[in-house]
Short mmCIF file of C-alpha atoms and ligand atoms in Angstrom, two decimals:
data_model
loop_
_atom_site.label_atom_id
_atom_site.label_comp_id
_atom_site.label_asym_id
_atom_site.label_seq_id
_atom_site.Cartn_x
_atom_site.Cartn_y
_atom_site.Cartn_z
CA UNK A 1 17.18 8.36 22.62
CA UNK A 2 19.59 5.94 21.21
CA UNK A 3 19.86 8.64 17.81
CA UNK A 4 18.67 11.56 17.12
CA UNK A 5 14.55 10.91 16.11
CA UNK A 6 15.84 13.58 13.07
CA UNK A 7 19.31 11.41 11.76
CA UNK A 8 17.92 8.06 12.02
CA UNK A 9 14.18 9.50 9.25
CA UNK A 10 17.15 11.11 7.02
CA UNK A 11 19.05 8.06 7.15
CA UNK A 12 16.33 5.27 6.27
CA UNK A 13 14.79 8.03 3.46
CA UNK A 14 18.45 8.25 2.42
CA UNK A 15 18.94 4.59 1.39
CA UNK A 16 15.13 4.41 0.24
CA UNK A 17 15.69 7.41 -2.29
CA UNK A 18 19.37 5.93 -2.93
CA UNK A 19 18.50 2.46 -2.96
CA UNK A 20 21.51 1.64 -0.93
CA UNK A 21 21.14 -0.57 2.17
CA UNK A 22 22.29 0.84 5.58
CA UNK A 23 22.93 -0.28 8.99
CA UNK A 24 20.50 -1.16 11.40
CA UNK A 25 19.76 1.18 14.50
CA UNK A 26 21.31 1.61 17.30
CA UNK A 27 20.24 -1.21 20.12
CA UNK A 28 17.94 0.62 23.21
CA UNK A 29 15.07 2.50 20.54
CA UNK A 30 11.67 2.20 21.96
CA UNK A 31 8.82 0.57 19.46
CA UNK A 32 7.13 4.43 20.20
CA UNK A 33 9.65 5.85 19.36
CA UNK A 34 10.56 3.74 16.30
CA UNK A 35 6.73 4.84 15.39
CA UNK A 36 7.90 8.54 15.78
CA UNK A 37 10.52 7.36 13.47
CA UNK A 38 8.45 6.15 10.95
CA UNK A 39 5.81 8.76 10.86
CA UNK A 40 9.43 11.12 10.57
CA UNK A 41 10.76 9.22 7.30
CA UNK A 42 6.40 9.24 4.93
CA UNK A 43 6.48 13.46 6.77
CA UNK A 44 9.87 13.77 3.79
CA UNK A 45 7.85 11.94 1.55
CA UNK A 46 4.65 14.28 2.08
CA UNK A 47 6.76 16.55 2.38
CA UNK A 48 7.66 15.88 -1.65
CA UNK A 49 4.23 16.03 -2.41
CA UNK A 50 3.14 12.80 -2.01
CA UNK A 51 0.19 12.01 -0.97
CA UNK A 52 -1.06 8.56 2.19
CA UNK A 53 -3.60 6.74 0.62
CA UNK A 54 -2.94 3.38 2.34
CA UNK A 55 -1.88 1.39 5.67
CA UNK A 56 -0.31 -2.20 5.96
CA UNK A 57 -0.54 -4.55 8.43
CA UNK A 58 2.53 -7.28 8.90
CA UNK A 59 3.74 -10.16 11.13
CA UNK A 60 0.00 -11.32 10.82
CA UNK A 61 0.49 -14.48 9.46
CA UNK A 62 2.89 -17.26 11.50
CA UNK A 63 4.61 -17.99 6.94
CA UNK A 64 5.84 -14.62 7.40
CA UNK A 65 6.95 -13.87 11.01
CA UNK A 66 8.97 -17.06 11.03
CA UNK A 67 10.48 -15.28 8.45
CA UNK A 68 11.76 -12.25 9.61
CA UNK A 69 12.17 -13.86 12.88
CA UNK A 70 9.22 -11.15 14.74
CA UNK A 71 6.47 -11.85 16.54
CA UNK A 72 3.96 -8.66 16.71
CA UNK A 73 2.49 -6.72 14.31
CA UNK A 74 3.14 -3.48 13.36
CA UNK A 75 1.93 -1.10 11.01
CA UNK A 76 2.87 1.39 8.20
CA UNK A 77 2.16 3.53 5.56
CA UNK A 78 1.59 3.58 1.50
CA UNK A 79 1.69 6.35 -0.21
CA UNK A 80 0.62 6.81 -4.33
CA UNK A 81 4.37 7.02 -5.61
CA UNK A 82 4.57 3.17 -4.19
CA UNK A 83 0.92 2.54 -6.20
CA UNK A 84 1.99 0.57 -9.83
CA UNK A 85 -1.02 -0.59 -11.44
CA UNK A 86 -2.51 -3.76 -11.00
CA UNK A 87 -0.56 -5.87 -14.37
CA UNK A 88 1.86 -2.84 -14.37
CA UNK A 89 5.46 -2.69 -14.20
CA UNK A 90 8.27 -2.18 -11.44
CA UNK A 91 11.25 -0.84 -12.48
CA UNK A 92 14.53 -3.40 -10.20
CA UNK A 93 16.72 -1.06 -10.03
CA UNK A 94 14.78 1.77 -7.95
CA UNK A 95 15.27 -1.38 -5.74
CA UNK A 96 17.35 -2.17 -3.33
CA UNK A 97 16.71 -6.48 -2.96
CA UNK A 98 12.94 -6.74 -2.85
CA UNK A 99 10.65 -9.74 -1.85
CA UNK A 100 7.37 -9.96 -2.85
CA UNK A 101 3.93 -11.31 -1.00
CA UNK A 102 0.45 -12.29 -1.56
CA UNK A 103 -1.76 -9.91 0.22
CA UNK A 104 -5.98 -9.31 0.58
CA UNK A 105 -6.53 -5.85 0.72
CA UNK A 106 -9.50 -3.31 2.58
CA UNK A 107 -11.42 -0.20 1.60
CA UNK A 108 -12.74 1.63 3.41
CA UNK A 109 -16.17 3.24 3.13
CA UNK A 110 -16.12 6.37 5.00
CA UNK A 111 -13.70 7.77 7.79
CA UNK A 112 -12.81 5.92 10.92
CA UNK A 113 -12.96 7.67 13.74
CA UNK A 114 -10.06 5.93 15.43
CA UNK A 115 -11.53 6.71 19.25
CA UNK A 116 -14.16 5.62 19.32
CA UNK A 117 -14.24 2.46 21.98
CA UNK A 118 -17.07 0.40 19.79
CA UNK A 119 -15.45 0.72 16.34
CA UNK A 120 -15.57 -1.99 14.60
CA UNK A 121 -13.30 -1.69 12.18
CA UNK A 122 -15.30 -4.45 9.27
CA UNK A 123 -18.11 -1.77 9.30
CA UNK A 124 -16.45 1.12 7.22
CA UNK A 125 -15.13 -1.50 5.37
CA UNK A 126 -16.68 -2.08 1.37
CA UNK A 127 -14.48 -3.63 -1.24
CA UNK A 128 -12.02 -6.32 -0.86
CA UNK A 129 -9.65 -7.38 -2.99
CA UNK A 130 -6.54 -9.71 -3.86
CA UNK A 131 -3.22 -7.93 -3.89
CA UNK A 132 1.11 -8.35 -4.30
CA UNK A 133 2.80 -6.63 -1.23
CA UNK A 134 6.43 -5.58 -2.77
CA UNK A 135 9.23 -5.29 0.90
CA UNK A 136 12.15 -4.42 0.14
CA UNK A 137 14.22 -3.59 4.17
CA UNK A 138 16.54 -0.62 3.27
CA UNK A 139 18.58 -2.66 6.16
CA UNK A 140 21.44 -4.95 5.23
CA UNK A 141 20.40 -8.65 4.59
CA UNK A 142 17.15 -7.39 5.08
CA UNK A 143 17.64 -7.77 8.99
CA UNK A 144 16.23 -6.16 11.84
CA UNK A 145 14.98 -6.01 14.37
CA UNK A 146 10.87 -5.01 15.23
CA UNK A 147 11.77 -0.82 16.39
CA UNK A 148 14.03 -1.03 12.78
CA UNK A 149 11.13 -2.15 10.84
CA UNK A 150 8.85 0.07 12.70
CA UNK A 151 10.90 2.94 11.99
CA UNK A 152 11.56 1.58 7.96
CA UNK A 153 7.69 1.89 7.38
CA UNK A 154 7.42 -2.09 7.64
CA UNK A 155 9.37 -2.31 4.90
CA UNK A 156 7.24 -0.66 2.34
CA UNK A 157 7.43 -0.29 -1.22
CA UNK A 158 5.31 -0.64 -3.56
CA UNK A 159 1.95 -2.37 -3.52
CA UNK A 160 -0.45 -2.96 -6.94
CA UNK A 161 -4.78 -4.01 -6.34
CA UNK A 162 -6.47 -6.54 -8.10
CA UNK A 163 -9.88 -5.88 -9.51
CA UNK A 164 -12.32 -4.35 -6.03
CA UNK A 165 -15.30 -7.28 -4.92
CA UNK A 166 -18.46 -5.56 -2.81
CA UNK A 167 -17.91 -7.09 1.00
CA UNK A 168 -19.82 -9.46 1.85
CA UNK A 169 -18.85 -12.08 1.00
CA UNK A 170 -17.04 -14.82 3.36
CA UNK A 171 -14.02 -13.97 4.07
CA UNK A 172 -12.18 -17.24 5.55
CA UNK A 173 -10.10 -20.01 4.02
CA UNK A 174 -9.80 -18.62 0.60
CA UNK A 175 -6.91 -20.49 -1.15
CA UNK A 176 -3.88 -18.09 -2.03
CA UNK A 177 -0.76 -18.12 -4.45
CA UNK A 178 2.14 -16.57 -5.27
CA UNK A 179 2.47 -17.46 -9.13
CA UNK A 180 6.20 -16.80 -9.85
CA UNK A 181 6.23 -16.97 -13.85
CA UNK A 182 3.92 -19.82 -13.64
CA UNK A 183 5.36 -21.16 -11.08
CA UNK A 184 3.26 -22.14 -7.80
CA UNK A 185 6.18 -20.34 -5.58
CA UNK A 186 3.99 -19.80 -2.38
CA UNK A 187 0.53 -21.44 -0.96
CA UNK A 188 -1.34 -20.67 1.58
CA UNK A 189 -4.98 -19.50 2.61
CA UNK A 190 -6.52 -16.64 3.74
CA UNK A 191 -6.85 -18.10 7.05
CA UNK A 192 -3.75 -18.38 7.63
CA UNK A 193 -3.75 -14.32 8.42
CA UNK A 194 -4.81 -14.17 11.88
CA UNK A 195 -7.52 -17.03 11.64
CA UNK A 196 -9.88 -14.71 9.33
CA UNK A 197 -7.86 -11.85 7.29
CA UNK A 198 -11.09 -8.65 9.70
CA UNK A 199 -9.34 -9.92 12.76
CA UNK A 200 -6.43 -7.84 11.06
CA UNK A 201 -9.31 -5.13 10.70
CA UNK A 202 -9.28 -5.66 14.46
CA UNK A 203 -5.25 -5.86 15.22
CA UNK A 204 -5.39 -2.73 13.35
CA UNK A 205 -7.67 -0.82 16.23
CA UNK A 206 -5.05 -0.43 18.79
CA UNK A 207 -2.30 0.59 16.71
CA UNK A 208 -4.00 3.34 15.14
CA UNK A 209 -5.12 4.65 17.76
CA UNK A 210 -1.77 4.26 19.91
CA UNK A 211 0.61 5.56 17.42
CA UNK A 212 -0.64 8.03 15.44
CA UNK A 213 -2.69 6.79 11.92
CA UNK A 214 -5.18 8.08 11.15
CA UNK A 215 -8.44 5.39 8.91
CA UNK A 216 -9.85 8.02 6.59
CA UNK A 217 -12.64 7.19 3.49
CA UNK A 218 -10.81 5.75 0.34
CA UNK A 219 -7.52 4.23 2.36
CA UNK A 220 -6.20 1.09 1.74
CA UNK A 221 -5.55 -1.45 4.39
CA UNK A 222 -3.30 -4.64 3.41
CA UNK A 223 -4.18 -7.44 5.34
CA UNK A 224 -0.23 -8.62 6.44
CA UNK A 225 1.30 -11.54 3.78
CA UNK A 226 -0.30 -14.71 4.60
CA UNK A 227 2.89 -16.53 2.45
CA UNK A 228 6.19 -15.94 3.33
CA UNK A 229 7.57 -13.88 0.75
CA UNK A 230 9.63 -14.42 -2.51
CA UNK A 231 12.74 -12.70 -4.40
CA UNK A 232 11.18 -10.55 -6.71
CA UNK A 233 13.54 -10.55 -9.97
CA UNK A 234 12.33 -10.17 -13.91
CA UNK A 235 9.29 -11.58 -15.04
CA UNK A 236 5.39 -11.48 -13.84
CA UNK A 237 4.15 -11.94 -10.55
CA UNK A 238 0.71 -13.33 -8.94
CA UNK A 239 -1.37 -12.97 -6.39
CA UNK A 240 -4.88 -15.37 -6.41
CA UNK A 241 -6.93 -15.39 -3.94
CA UNK A 242 -9.68 -18.31 -4.75
CA UNK A 243 -13.32 -16.12 -5.34
CA UNK A 244 -11.65 -12.78 -5.45
CA UNK A 245 -9.54 -12.94 -8.32
CA UNK A 246 -5.67 -12.09 -9.30
CA UNK A 247 -3.54 -9.11 -8.86
CA UNK A 248 -0.25 -9.44 -11.42
CA UNK A 249 2.97 -7.30 -11.55
CA UNK A 250 6.35 -6.94 -13.83
CA UNK A 251 9.60 -6.48 -12.44
CA UNK A 252 11.76 -5.53 -14.62
CA UNK A 253 15.20 -3.70 -15.20
CA UNK A 254 15.14 -0.73 -15.72
C1 OOG B 1 8.21 -6.31 7.25
C2 OOG B 1 7.10 -6.22 6.70
C3 OOG B 1 5.85 -7.09 7.41
C4 OOG B 1 4.01 -8.94 5.51
O1 OOG B 1 2.88 -8.80 5.67
O2 OOG B 1 3.80 -9.13 7.07
C5 OOG B 1 4.72 -7.24 6.27
C6 OOG B 1 8.73 -7.68 6.45
O3 OOG B 1 8.73 -8.92 6.08
O4 OOG B 1 10.16 -7.26 5.50
O5 OOG B 1 4.48 -6.56 5.68
MG1 MG B 2 3.29 -7.01 4.05
#
């Protein structure tokens, strides 16, 4: 490793805490090393009392890949401290340069054995919801390469889950809009997520297996944004997913 694992984890953990951007990690980290750093960052958070409540995918849509210049699916983890209630408030002064994006969230109804070679993760999902993710890269100018963003827990900062619906209905081809103060700033379709949001679940399994992500009952899985992200400033932001409803958050300067 070109940087000691605990030094990289400290750097990223401190940047998040201080809401101060840091430099990218040294070149040459492998993907496996980057996931090890991510797990070390999460261990610092859980060591301070946070609880793991979910998993998130990144770069499952072409819009996101094109916006960020990274074209491989990545996985990060969500903690209870990152969750904002639907309709709740985010204090922007605790973040570096936050962006917001519309997502589809799944909920796991049972513990999953990720090593089961016949695993069909969609069978474990008991509910689906519209969601918002707030991302806040800890790197200066939101610039990173694949190992950087993986080590930085895939830019995860906060998330909001709208009303849950039972899984079962067709989830493909639904309109998605990111609406800021009443204006649709990004629009797309759930089909932008790997052709169908359930494909995100299929993509998650080998990554969870290879890089050690537990998938347990009650966990939330964010499928990855269907559109590009927008800057998150003061105001009211909604993710509207046709047939699923709305997730809403307000940004304020605390
Ligand atoms: C990385 C996170 C990507 C998504 O939904 O594609 C992501 C980033 O864009 O900073 O969460
Ligand atoms: Mg996202």
